[in-house]
Amino acid sequence: MTERSILVPEGLDGQRVDSALSKLLGLSRTAAADICADGGVELDGSPVGKSDRVTSGARLDVTLPEPKRPLEVVADPVPGMRIVHDDDSFVVVDKPVGVAAHPAIGWTGPTVVGGLAAAGFRIATSGASERQGIVQRLDVGTSGLMVVAKSEYAYSVLKRAFKDRTVSKTYHALVQGLPDPVLGTIDAPIARHPRHDGLYAVHSEGKHAITHYEVIEAHRRAALLEIHLETGRTHQIRVHFSALKHPCAGDLPYGADPVLAKDLGLQRQWLHAVGLGFHHPETGEWVEFESEYPDDLQHALDTIRQG
């Protein structure tokens, strides 16, 4: 353990403890909140929580945990991961379900970067080593297209493109019921779920999130939607349609009907990244890529179409 004592500067007077710690020690807000939750922060000798307020001139005593071992990329082949495009700047993969974008604490399964390493790809190393080349992510339970930067220049250009929302991200989702209207936009902020770890929810204090959708097939028990994301929040599509009471079929954590999921043979949410378009980082030319539905989603859709 490492102990630090810091006097709160005037500029941080009145701020939350986790926010002040984040600025003073260069920690993420989540890491600062975790230290508070573990009883590792005192203000003028008294324990404080993450939402308490600091005062100018007060002494913050912080007990920092031992640094965790860095995550490592393990070269491990990923069955079913298809290379859609490959050039000197980037590689586009068709990610199967059950595969994470990169290593993460608590995840022991396959990863996109591990699969690429096993296939001999050399990926840009900007950012954290375990996230080399990653400029976007898909949920473990979501399949479809992902782009991974191979050069440092492509990494910076593509990272900026996603931040500036100049990338076209198209998803198809099979949702329960029929959304009304059949063509619409969902503009609702998203934050971590207040009661369920690992889930997210629409919340007034969340991050700005915009989802555009159009019904392309309407059936008795579900509707197939084409979805374009203007923002890229974690679980955005799943959260927005759950909030509308039209969760993705099979998405049990977000309120999907388990009976329908069983009828359709779904073990995960019906959600697939079918299209990806952006300006090539080297040439500036607009490039687009497409992905077909995997077998489990196609089977579920065929079942819905049969009534």
PDB file of C-alpha atoms in Angstrom:
ATOM      1  CA  MET A   1       0.000   0.000   0.000  1.00  0.00           C
ATOM      2  CA  THR A   2       1.071   3.580  -0.699  1.00  0.00           C
ATOM      3  CA  GLU A   3      -0.090   6.510   1.418  1.00  0.00           C
ATOM      4  CA  ARG A   4      -0.397  10.077   0.157  1.00  0.00           C
ATOM      5  CA  SER A   5      -1.313  13.293   1.998  1.00  0.00           C
ATOM      6  CA  ILE A   6      -2.452  16.258  -0.091  1.00  0.00           C
ATOM      7  CA  LEU A   7      -3.815  19.700   0.746  1.00  0.00           C
ATOM      8  CA  VAL A   8      -6.921  20.555  -1.253  1.00  0.00           C
ATOM      9  CA  PRO A   9      -6.240  23.583  -3.501  1.00  0.00           C
ATOM     10  CA  GLU A  10      -8.716  26.451  -3.799  1.00  0.00           C
ATOM     11  CA  GLY A  11      -9.679  25.410  -7.307  1.00  0.00           C
ATOM     12  CA  LEU A  12     -11.182  22.141  -6.057  1.00  0.00           C
ATOM     13  CA  ASP A  13     -13.174  23.626  -3.153  1.00  0.00           C
ATOM     14  CA  GLY A  14     -16.645  22.076  -2.983  1.00  0.00           C
ATOM     15  CA  GLN A  15     -15.964  19.244  -5.427  1.00  0.00           C
ATOM     16  CA  ARG A  16     -16.844  15.610  -4.747  1.00  0.00           C
ATOM     17  CA  VAL A  17     -14.116  13.526  -3.192  1.00  0.00           C
ATOM     18  CA  ASP A  18     -13.876  11.130  -6.159  1.00  0.00           C
ATOM     19  CA  SER A  19     -13.658  14.035  -8.603  1.00  0.00           C
ATOM     20  CA  ALA A  20     -10.981  15.789  -6.527  1.00  0.00           C
ATOM     21  CA  LEU A  21      -8.932  12.601  -6.203  1.00  0.00           C
ATOM     22  CA  SER A  22      -9.200  12.011  -9.923  1.00  0.00           C
ATOM     23  CA  LYS A  23      -7.734  15.440 -10.651  1.00  0.00           C
ATOM     24  CA  LEU A  24      -5.094  15.399  -7.912  1.00  0.00           C
ATOM     25  CA  LEU A  25      -3.747  11.894  -8.508  1.00  0.00           C
ATOM     26  CA  GLY A  26      -4.526  11.308 -12.177  1.00  0.00           C
ATOM     27  CA  LEU A  27      -6.926   8.463 -11.391  1.00  0.00           C
ATOM     28  CA  SER A  28     -10.125   7.581 -13.183  1.00  0.00           C
ATOM     29  CA  ARG A  29     -13.320   8.523 -11.346  1.00  0.00           C
ATOM     30  CA  THR A  30     -14.110   4.808 -11.014  1.00  0.00           C
ATOM     31  CA  ALA A  31     -10.729   4.051  -9.417  1.00  0.00           C
ATOM     32  CA  ALA A  32     -11.111   6.995  -7.028  1.00  0.00           C
ATOM     33  CA  ALA A  33     -14.611   5.830  -6.062  1.00  0.00           C
ATOM     34  CA  ASP A  34     -13.301   2.321  -5.397  1.00  0.00           C
ATOM     35  CA  ILE A  35     -10.629   3.677  -3.042  1.00  0.00           C
ATOM     36  CA  CYS A  36     -13.318   5.606  -1.158  1.00  0.00           C
ATOM     37  CA  ALA A  37     -15.519   2.499  -0.961  1.00  0.00           C
ATOM     38  CA  ASP A  38     -12.607   0.573   0.557  1.00  0.00           C
ATOM     39  CA  GLY A  39     -12.229   3.197   3.293  1.00  0.00           C
ATOM     40  CA  GLY A  40      -8.984   4.505   1.869  1.00  0.00           C
ATOM     41  CA  VAL A  41      -9.727   8.250   2.046  1.00  0.00           C
ATOM     42  CA  GLU A  42      -9.816  10.593   5.029  1.00  0.00           C
ATOM     43  CA  LEU A  43     -10.479  14.337   5.073  1.00  0.00           C
ATOM     44  CA  ASP A  44      -8.805  16.068   8.035  1.00  0.00           C
ATOM     45  CA  GLY A  45      -8.654  12.712   9.802  1.00  0.00           C
ATOM     46  CA  SER A  46     -12.267  11.645   9.216  1.00  0.00           C
ATOM     47  CA  PRO A  47     -13.295   8.920   6.720  1.00  0.00           C
ATOM     48  CA  VAL A  48     -15.223  10.213   3.701  1.00  0.00           C
ATOM     49  CA  GLY A  49     -17.220   8.661   0.878  1.00  0.00           C
ATOM     50  CA  LYS A  50     -16.974   9.357  -2.816  1.00  0.00           C
ATOM     51  CA  SER A  51     -19.871  11.851  -2.865  1.00  0.00           C
ATOM     52  CA  ASP A  52     -18.731  13.913   0.127  1.00  0.00           C
ATOM     53  CA  ARG A  53     -17.334  17.373  -0.630  1.00  0.00           C
ATOM     54  CA  VAL A  54     -13.782  18.611  -0.122  1.00  0.00           C
ATOM     55  CA  THR A  55     -12.916  22.040   1.251  1.00  0.00           C
ATOM     56  CA  SER A  56     -10.018  24.280   0.347  1.00  0.00           C
ATOM     57  CA  GLY A  57      -7.015  23.801   2.648  1.00  0.00           C
ATOM     58  CA  ALA A  58      -8.255  20.497   4.090  1.00  0.00           C
ATOM     59  CA  ARG A  59      -5.873  17.527   4.169  1.00  0.00           C
ATOM     60  CA  LEU A  60      -6.720  14.464   2.117  1.00  0.00           C
ATOM     61  CA  ASP A  61      -5.056  11.270   3.335  1.00  0.00           C
ATOM     62  CA  VAL A  62      -5.259   8.570   0.690  1.00  0.00           C
ATOM     63  CA  THR A  63      -4.247   4.919   0.909  1.00  0.00           C
ATOM     64  CA  LEU A  64      -3.560   3.708  -2.603  1.00  0.00           C
ATOM     65  CA  PRO A  65      -3.827  -0.020  -3.396  1.00  0.00           C
ATOM     66  CA  GLU A  66      -0.928  -1.907  -4.905  1.00  0.00           C
ATOM     67  CA  PRO A  67      -0.898  -1.545  -8.697  1.00  0.00           C
ATOM     68  CA  LYS A  68      -2.481  -4.428 -10.512  1.00  0.00           C
ATOM     69  CA  ARG A  69      -0.500  -6.516 -12.943  1.00  0.00           C
ATOM     70  CA  PRO A  70      -0.960  -5.175 -16.472  1.00  0.00           C
ATOM     71  CA  LEU A  71      -3.317  -7.118 -18.669  1.00  0.00           C
ATOM     72  CA  GLU A  72      -1.625  -9.103 -21.401  1.00  0.00           C
ATOM     73  CA  VAL A  73      -2.665  -9.983 -24.928  1.00  0.00           C
ATOM     74  CA  VAL A  74      -2.560 -13.758 -25.317  1.00  0.00           C
ATOM     75  CA  ALA A  75      -2.219 -14.967 -28.911  1.00  0.00           C
ATOM     76  CA  ASP A  76      -5.118 -17.390 -29.158  1.00  0.00           C
ATOM     77  CA  PRO A  77      -7.001 -18.310 -32.355  1.00  0.00           C
ATOM     78  CA  VAL A  78     -10.670 -17.308 -32.457  1.00  0.00           C
ATOM     79  CA  PRO A  79     -12.785 -19.863 -34.345  1.00  0.00           C
ATOM     80  CA  GLY A  80     -15.280 -18.215 -36.648  1.00  0.00           C
ATOM     81  CA  MET A  81     -13.652 -14.770 -36.680  1.00  0.00           C
ATOM     82  CA  ARG A  82     -13.515 -13.726 -40.317  1.00  0.00           C
ATOM     83  CA  ILE A  83     -11.184 -11.151 -41.875  1.00  0.00           C
ATOM     84  CA  VAL A  84     -13.372  -8.888 -44.030  1.00  0.00           C
ATOM     85  CA  HIS A  85     -10.639  -6.466 -45.136  1.00  0.00           C
ATOM     86  CA  ASP A  86      -6.919  -6.103 -44.553  1.00  0.00           C
ATOM     87  CA  ASP A  87      -4.445  -3.440 -45.660  1.00  0.00           C
ATOM     88  CA  ASP A  88      -1.459  -1.612 -44.186  1.00  0.00           C
ATOM     89  CA  SER A  89      -3.679   0.779 -42.188  1.00  0.00           C
ATOM     90  CA  PHE A  90      -6.387  -1.369 -40.635  1.00  0.00           C
ATOM     91  CA  VAL A  91      -8.111  -4.709 -40.541  1.00  0.00           C
ATOM     92  CA  VAL A  92     -11.884  -5.210 -40.441  1.00  0.00           C
ATOM     93  CA  VAL A  93     -13.092  -8.363 -38.694  1.00  0.00           C
ATOM     94  CA  ASP A  94     -16.460 -10.054 -38.422  1.00  0.00           C
ATOM     95  CA  LYS A  95     -16.555 -10.796 -34.689  1.00  0.00           C
ATOM     96  CA  PRO A  96     -18.422 -13.896 -33.498  1.00  0.00           C
ATOM     97  CA  VAL A  97     -20.577 -13.858 -30.386  1.00  0.00           C
ATOM     98  CA  GLY A  98     -18.740 -14.721 -27.161  1.00  0.00           C
ATOM     99  CA  VAL A  99     -15.596 -12.798 -28.078  1.00  0.00           C
ATOM    100  CA  ALA A 100     -14.434  -9.627 -26.297  1.00  0.00           C
ATOM    101  CA  ALA A 101     -12.701  -6.802 -28.151  1.00  0.00           C
ATOM    102  CA  HIS A 102      -9.665  -6.896 -25.851  1.00  0.00           C
ATOM    103  CA  PRO A 103      -8.504  -8.370 -22.513  1.00  0.00           C
ATOM    104  CA  ALA A 104     -10.279  -7.039 -19.434  1.00  0.00           C
ATOM    105  CA  ILE A 105     -10.330  -7.770 -15.723  1.00  0.00           C
ATOM    106  CA  GLY A 106     -12.569 -10.756 -15.073  1.00  0.00           C
ATOM    107  CA  TRP A 107     -12.693 -11.884 -18.724  1.00  0.00           C
ATOM    108  CA  THR A 108     -10.937 -15.167 -19.510  1.00  0.00           C
ATOM    109  CA  GLY A 109     -12.455 -15.884 -22.914  1.00  0.00           C
ATOM    110  CA  PRO A 110     -11.234 -15.164 -26.445  1.00  0.00           C
ATOM    111  CA  THR A 111     -10.518 -11.631 -27.694  1.00  0.00           C
ATOM    112  CA  VAL A 112     -10.294  -9.944 -31.069  1.00  0.00           C
ATOM    113  CA  VAL A 113      -6.753  -8.675 -30.441  1.00  0.00           C
ATOM    114  CA  GLY A 114      -5.686 -12.130 -29.242  1.00  0.00           C
ATOM    115  CA  GLY A 115      -7.155 -13.728 -32.355  1.00  0.00           C
ATOM    116  CA  LEU A 116      -5.389 -11.230 -34.601  1.00  0.00           C
ATOM    117  CA  ALA A 117      -2.099 -11.810 -32.785  1.00  0.00           C
ATOM    118  CA  ALA A 118      -2.473 -15.568 -33.268  1.00  0.00           C
ATOM    119  CA  ALA A 119      -3.065 -14.976 -36.984  1.00  0.00           C
ATOM    120  CA  GLY A 120       0.188 -13.018 -37.257  1.00  0.00           C
ATOM    121  CA  PHE A 121      -1.212  -9.491 -37.474  1.00  0.00           C
ATOM    122  CA  ARG A 122       0.908  -6.631 -36.167  1.00  0.00           C
ATOM    123  CA  ILE A 123      -1.353  -4.066 -34.569  1.00  0.00           C
ATOM    124  CA  ALA A 124      -0.859  -0.418 -33.544  1.00  0.00           C
ATOM    125  CA  THR A 125       0.251  -0.127 -29.920  1.00  0.00           C
ATOM    126  CA  SER A 126      -1.123   3.326 -29.077  1.00  0.00           C
ATOM    127  CA  GLY A 127      -2.963   3.403 -25.773  1.00  0.00           C
ATOM    128  CA  ALA A 128      -2.981   0.605 -23.218  1.00  0.00           C
ATOM    129  CA  SER A 129      -1.067  -2.448 -24.406  1.00  0.00           C
ATOM    130  CA  GLU A 130      -4.054  -4.772 -23.985  1.00  0.00           C
ATOM    131  CA  ARG A 131      -6.163  -2.515 -26.219  1.00  0.00           C
ATOM    132  CA  GLN A 132      -3.686  -2.205 -29.053  1.00  0.00           C
ATOM    133  CA  GLY A 133      -5.348  -0.912 -32.195  1.00  0.00           C
ATOM    134  CA  ILE A 134      -8.837  -0.862 -30.666  1.00  0.00           C
ATOM    135  CA  VAL A 135     -10.761   2.211 -31.831  1.00  0.00           C
ATOM    136  CA  GLN A 136     -14.250   0.753 -31.207  1.00  0.00           C
ATOM    137  CA  ARG A 137     -15.757  -2.115 -29.254  1.00  0.00           C
ATOM    138  CA  LEU A 138     -18.649  -4.522 -29.522  1.00  0.00           C
ATOM    139  CA  ASP A 139     -20.214  -6.246 -26.522  1.00  0.00           C
ATOM    140  CA  VAL A 140     -19.164  -9.851 -25.957  1.00  0.00           C
ATOM    141  CA  GLY A 141     -22.753 -10.862 -26.738  1.00  0.00           C
ATOM    142  CA  THR A 142     -22.972  -8.795 -29.939  1.00  0.00           C
ATOM    143  CA  SER A 143     -21.607 -10.051 -33.242  1.00  0.00           C
ATOM    144  CA  GLY A 144     -20.547  -8.195 -36.365  1.00  0.00           C
ATOM    145  CA  LEU A 145     -18.080  -5.745 -37.823  1.00  0.00           C
ATOM    146  CA  MET A 146     -15.164  -4.162 -35.979  1.00  0.00           C
ATOM    147  CA  VAL A 147     -12.228  -2.172 -37.336  1.00  0.00           C
ATOM    148  CA  VAL A 148      -8.795  -2.461 -35.701  1.00  0.00           C
ATOM    149  CA  ALA A 149      -5.979  -0.033 -36.559  1.00  0.00           C
ATOM    150  CA  LYS A 150      -2.681  -1.527 -37.709  1.00  0.00           C
ATOM    151  CA  SER A 151      -0.580   1.637 -37.965  1.00  0.00           C
ATOM    152  CA  GLU A 152      -0.090   4.407 -35.436  1.00  0.00           C
ATOM    153  CA  TYR A 153      -1.357   6.980 -37.932  1.00  0.00           C
ATOM    154  CA  ALA A 154      -4.497   4.970 -38.698  1.00  0.00           C
ATOM    155  CA  TYR A 155      -5.122   4.584 -34.962  1.00  0.00           C
ATOM    156  CA  SER A 156      -5.120   8.345 -34.390  1.00  0.00           C
ATOM    157  CA  VAL A 157      -7.240   9.087 -37.487  1.00  0.00           C
ATOM    158  CA  LEU A 158      -9.840   6.393 -36.780  1.00  0.00           C
ATOM    159  CA  LYS A 159      -9.999   7.246 -33.082  1.00  0.00           C
ATOM    160  CA  ARG A 160     -10.756  10.839 -34.053  1.00  0.00           C
ATOM    161  CA  ALA A 161     -13.346   9.721 -36.621  1.00  0.00           C
ATOM    162  CA  PHE A 162     -15.285   7.763 -34.002  1.00  0.00           C
ATOM    163  CA  LYS A 163     -15.061  10.669 -31.568  1.00  0.00           C
ATOM    164  CA  ASP A 164     -16.251  13.145 -34.202  1.00  0.00           C
ATOM    165  CA  ARG A 165     -19.088  10.776 -35.227  1.00  0.00           C
ATOM    166  CA  THR A 166     -18.051  10.644 -38.891  1.00  0.00           C
ATOM    167  CA  VAL A 167     -18.196   6.838 -38.908  1.00  0.00           C
ATOM    168  CA  SER A 168     -21.342   5.105 -40.203  1.00  0.00           C
ATOM    169  CA  LYS A 169     -22.346   2.304 -37.804  1.00  0.00           C
ATOM    170  CA  THR A 170     -25.315   0.198 -38.891  1.00  0.00           C
ATOM    171  CA  TYR A 171     -26.910  -2.505 -36.759  1.00  0.00           C
ATOM    172  CA  HIS A 172     -29.866  -4.812 -37.207  1.00  0.00           C
ATOM    173  CA  ALA A 173     -31.867  -5.796 -34.144  1.00  0.00           C
ATOM    174  CA  LEU A 174     -34.868  -8.028 -33.654  1.00  0.00           C
ATOM    175  CA  VAL A 175     -36.943  -6.393 -30.922  1.00  0.00           C
ATOM    176  CA  GLN A 176     -40.065  -7.589 -29.172  1.00  0.00           C
ATOM    177  CA  GLY A 177     -43.336  -6.067 -30.338  1.00  0.00           C
ATOM    178  CA  LEU A 178     -43.566  -3.179 -32.799  1.00  0.00           C
ATOM    179  CA  PRO A 179     -42.044   0.219 -31.949  1.00  0.00           C
ATOM    180  CA  ASP A 180     -44.307   3.225 -32.490  1.00  0.00           C
ATOM    181  CA  PRO A 181     -43.458   5.202 -34.548  1.00  0.00           C
ATOM    182  CA  VAL A 182     -41.879   2.785 -36.995  1.00  0.00           C
ATOM    183  CA  LEU A 183     -39.283   5.407 -37.947  1.00  0.00           C
ATOM    184  CA  GLY A 184     -37.794   7.406 -35.112  1.00  0.00           C
ATOM    185  CA  THR A 185     -34.974   8.694 -32.973  1.00  0.00           C
ATOM    186  CA  ILE A 186     -34.288   7.893 -29.328  1.00  0.00           C
ATOM    187  CA  ASP A 187     -32.501  10.713 -27.491  1.00  0.00           C
ATOM    188  CA  ALA A 188     -31.997   9.582 -23.898  1.00  0.00           C
ATOM    189  CA  PRO A 189     -28.897   9.766 -21.656  1.00  0.00           C
ATOM    190  CA  ILE A 190     -27.356   6.531 -20.410  1.00  0.00           C
ATOM    191  CA  ALA A 191     -25.599   5.812 -17.107  1.00  0.00           C
ATOM    192  CA  ARG A 192     -24.594   2.766 -15.085  1.00  0.00           C
ATOM    193  CA  HIS A 193     -27.614   0.995 -13.634  1.00  0.00           C
ATOM    194  CA  PRO A 194     -28.101   2.153 -10.033  1.00  0.00           C
ATOM    195  CA  ARG A 195     -28.910  -1.334  -8.744  1.00  0.00           C
ATOM    196  CA  HIS A 196     -27.456  -3.906 -11.149  1.00  0.00           C
ATOM    197  CA  ASP A 197     -23.697  -4.144 -11.690  1.00  0.00           C
ATOM    198  CA  GLY A 198     -22.651  -4.495 -15.307  1.00  0.00           C
ATOM    199  CA  LEU A 199     -25.906  -3.097 -16.681  1.00  0.00           C
ATOM    200  CA  TYR A 200     -26.858   0.386 -17.837  1.00  0.00           C
ATOM    201  CA  ALA A 201     -30.051   2.424 -17.821  1.00  0.00           C
ATOM    202  CA  VAL A 202     -31.585   5.625 -19.108  1.00  0.00           C
ATOM    203  CA  HIS A 203     -30.805   8.224 -16.457  1.00  0.00           C
ATOM    204  CA  SER A 204     -31.070  12.013 -16.401  1.00  0.00           C
ATOM    205  CA  GLU A 205     -27.460  12.351 -15.222  1.00  0.00           C
ATOM    206  CA  GLY A 206     -26.084   9.922 -17.802  1.00  0.00           C
ATOM    207  CA  LYS A 207     -24.074  10.515 -20.968  1.00  0.00           C
ATOM    208  CA  HIS A 208     -25.728  11.903 -24.091  1.00  0.00           C
ATOM    209  CA  ALA A 209     -26.930   9.058 -26.355  1.00  0.00           C
ATOM    210  CA  ILE A 210     -28.805   9.150 -29.684  1.00  0.00           C
ATOM    211  CA  THR A 211     -30.142   6.141 -31.612  1.00  0.00           C
ATOM    212  CA  HIS A 212     -31.917   6.333 -35.004  1.00  0.00           C
ATOM    213  CA  TYR A 213     -34.046   3.392 -36.107  1.00  0.00           C
ATOM    214  CA  GLU A 214     -36.397   2.189 -38.820  1.00  0.00           C
ATOM    215  CA  VAL A 215     -38.624  -0.892 -38.866  1.00  0.00           C
ATOM    216  CA  ILE A 216     -37.727  -2.985 -41.915  1.00  0.00           C
ATOM    217  CA  GLU A 217     -39.863  -6.036 -41.092  1.00  0.00           C
ATOM    218  CA  ALA A 218     -42.912  -6.238 -38.818  1.00  0.00           C
ATOM    219  CA  HIS A 219     -44.080  -9.631 -37.554  1.00  0.00           C
ATOM    220  CA  ARG A 220     -46.591 -10.892 -35.017  1.00  0.00           C
ATOM    221  CA  ARG A 221     -44.193 -11.213 -32.079  1.00  0.00           C
ATOM    222  CA  ALA A 222     -41.217  -9.078 -33.068  1.00  0.00           C
ATOM    223  CA  ALA A 223     -39.894  -6.497 -35.513  1.00  0.00           C
ATOM    224  CA  LEU A 224     -36.599  -6.308 -37.384  1.00  0.00           C
ATOM    225  CA  LEU A 225     -35.014  -2.867 -37.183  1.00  0.00           C
ATOM    226  CA  GLU A 226     -32.192  -1.093 -38.955  1.00  0.00           C
ATOM    227  CA  ILE A 227     -30.356   1.094 -36.470  1.00  0.00           C
ATOM    228  CA  HIS A 228     -27.811   3.871 -36.918  1.00  0.00           C
ATOM    229  CA  LEU A 229     -25.881   5.073 -33.893  1.00  0.00           C
ATOM    230  CA  GLU A 230     -25.022   8.731 -33.592  1.00  0.00           C
ATOM    231  CA  THR A 231     -23.219   8.085 -30.294  1.00  0.00           C
ATOM    232  CA  GLY A 232     -21.533   4.929 -29.028  1.00  0.00           C
ATOM    233  CA  ARG A 233     -22.415   4.367 -25.384  1.00  0.00           C
ATOM    234  CA  THR A 234     -21.998   0.990 -23.725  1.00  0.00           C
ATOM    235  CA  HIS A 235     -25.085  -1.209 -24.339  1.00  0.00           C
ATOM    236  CA  GLN A 236     -26.725   1.789 -26.071  1.00  0.00           C
ATOM    237  CA  ILE A 237     -29.102  -0.101 -28.376  1.00  0.00           C
ATOM    238  CA  ARG A 238     -30.020  -2.627 -25.704  1.00  0.00           C
ATOM    239  CA  VAL A 239     -30.709   0.089 -23.119  1.00  0.00           C
ATOM    240  CA  HIS A 240     -32.693   2.380 -25.413  1.00  0.00           C
ATOM    241  CA  PHE A 241     -35.046  -0.318 -26.683  1.00  0.00           C
ATOM    242  CA  SER A 242     -35.448  -1.829 -23.239  1.00  0.00           C
ATOM    243  CA  ALA A 243     -36.515   1.627 -22.036  1.00  0.00           C
ATOM    244  CA  LEU A 244     -39.135   1.683 -24.815  1.00  0.00           C
ATOM    245  CA  LYS A 245     -40.439  -1.711 -23.608  1.00  0.00           C
ATOM    246  CA  HIS A 246     -39.201  -3.284 -26.853  1.00  0.00           C
ATOM    247  CA  PRO A 247     -36.038  -5.118 -25.719  1.00  0.00           C
ATOM    248  CA  CYS A 248     -33.921  -7.066 -28.158  1.00  0.00           C
ATOM    249  CA  ALA A 249     -35.236 -10.612 -28.432  1.00  0.00           C
ATOM    250  CA  GLY A 250     -33.169 -12.894 -26.216  1.00  0.00           C
ATOM    251  CA  ASP A 251     -31.763 -10.032 -24.124  1.00  0.00           C
ATOM    252  CA  LEU A 252     -32.845 -11.384 -20.737  1.00  0.00           C
ATOM    253  CA  PRO A 253     -30.753  -8.931 -18.619  1.00  0.00           C
ATOM    254  CA  TYR A 254     -32.685  -6.069 -20.209  1.00  0.00           C
ATOM    255  CA  GLY A 255     -36.153  -7.512 -19.803  1.00  0.00           C
ATOM    256  CA  ALA A 256     -36.638  -9.783 -22.817  1.00  0.00           C
ATOM    257  CA  ASP A 257     -39.250 -12.546 -22.615  1.00  0.00           C
ATOM    258  CA  PRO A 258     -37.500 -15.845 -21.771  1.00  0.00           C
ATOM    259  CA  VAL A 259     -40.310 -17.828 -23.401  1.00  0.00           C
ATOM    260  CA  LEU A 260     -39.810 -16.057 -26.732  1.00  0.00           C
ATOM    261  CA  ALA A 261     -36.047 -16.480 -26.432  1.00  0.00           C
ATOM    262  CA  LYS A 262     -36.513 -20.228 -25.943  1.00  0.00           C
ATOM    263  CA  ASP A 263     -38.943 -20.435 -28.883  1.00  0.00           C
ATOM    264  CA  LEU A 264     -36.359 -18.735 -31.108  1.00  0.00           C
ATOM    265  CA  GLY A 265     -33.418 -20.754 -29.795  1.00  0.00           C
ATOM    266  CA  LEU A 266     -31.624 -17.599 -28.667  1.00  0.00           C
ATOM    267  CA  GLN A 267     -28.844 -17.711 -26.093  1.00  0.00           C
ATOM    268  CA  ARG A 268     -28.050 -13.976 -26.444  1.00  0.00           C
ATOM    269  CA  GLN A 269     -29.546 -10.715 -27.665  1.00  0.00           C
ATOM    270  CA  TRP A 270     -30.558 -10.554 -31.335  1.00  0.00           C
ATOM    271  CA  LEU A 271     -28.217  -7.732 -32.328  1.00  0.00           C
ATOM    272  CA  HIS A 272     -25.679  -7.656 -35.148  1.00  0.00           C
ATOM    273  CA  ALA A 273     -23.336  -4.979 -36.512  1.00  0.00           C
ATOM    274  CA  VAL A 274     -24.145  -5.362 -40.209  1.00  0.00           C
ATOM    275  CA  GLY A 275     -22.468  -2.284 -41.693  1.00  0.00           C
ATOM    276  CA  LEU A 276     -19.441  -0.084 -41.113  1.00  0.00           C
ATOM    277  CA  GLY A 277     -18.298   2.880 -43.197  1.00  0.00           C
ATOM    278  CA  PHE A 278     -15.591   5.524 -42.781  1.00  0.00           C
ATOM    279  CA  HIS A 279     -12.999   7.527 -44.652  1.00  0.00           C
ATOM    280  CA  HIS A 280      -9.830   5.532 -45.276  1.00  0.00           C
ATOM    281  CA  PRO A 281      -7.187   7.012 -42.943  1.00  0.00           C
ATOM    282  CA  GLU A 282      -4.558   7.125 -45.702  1.00  0.00           C
ATOM    283  CA  THR A 283      -6.457   7.910 -48.905  1.00  0.00           C
ATOM    284  CA  GLY A 284      -9.522   9.709 -47.560  1.00  0.00           C
ATOM    285  CA  GLU A 285     -11.703   7.492 -49.768  1.00  0.00           C
ATOM    286  CA  TRP A 286     -15.030   6.415 -48.262  1.00  0.00           C
ATOM    287  CA  VAL A 287     -15.018   2.660 -47.619  1.00  0.00           C
ATOM    288  CA  GLU A 288     -17.918   0.447 -46.543  1.00  0.00           C
ATOM    289  CA  PHE A 289     -18.119  -3.118 -45.251  1.00  0.00           C
ATOM    290  CA  GLU A 290     -21.043  -5.502 -44.679  1.00  0.00           C
ATOM    291  CA  SER A 291     -21.680  -8.618 -42.612  1.00  0.00           C
ATOM    292  CA  GLU A 292     -24.317 -11.326 -42.950  1.00  0.00           C
ATOM    293  CA  TYR A 293     -26.323 -12.615 -40.004  1.00  0.00           C
ATOM    294  CA  PRO A 294     -24.696 -15.510 -38.117  1.00  0.00           C
ATOM    295  CA  ASP A 295     -26.549 -18.828 -38.031  1.00  0.00           C
ATOM    296  CA  ASP A 296     -28.220 -18.391 -34.612  1.00  0.00           C
ATOM    297  CA  LEU A 297     -29.694 -15.004 -35.524  1.00  0.00           C
ATOM    298  CA  GLN A 298     -30.777 -16.170 -38.986  1.00  0.00           C
ATOM    299  CA  HIS A 299     -32.548 -19.173 -37.433  1.00  0.00           C
ATOM    300  CA  ALA A 300     -34.387 -16.928 -34.965  1.00  0.00           C
ATOM    301  CA  LEU A 301     -35.430 -14.534 -37.732  1.00  0.00           C
ATOM    302  CA  ASP A 302     -36.660 -17.380 -39.937  1.00  0.00           C
ATOM    303  CA  THR A 303     -38.718 -18.672 -37.016  1.00  0.00           C
ATOM    304  CA  ILE A 304     -40.307 -15.238 -36.466  1.00  0.00           C
ATOM    305  CA  ARG A 305     -41.075 -14.918 -40.173  1.00  0.00           C
ATOM    306  CA  GLN A 306     -42.963 -18.219 -40.054  1.00  0.00           C
ATOM    307  CA  GLY A 307     -45.272 -16.740 -37.417  1.00  0.00           C
TER     308      GLY A 307
END
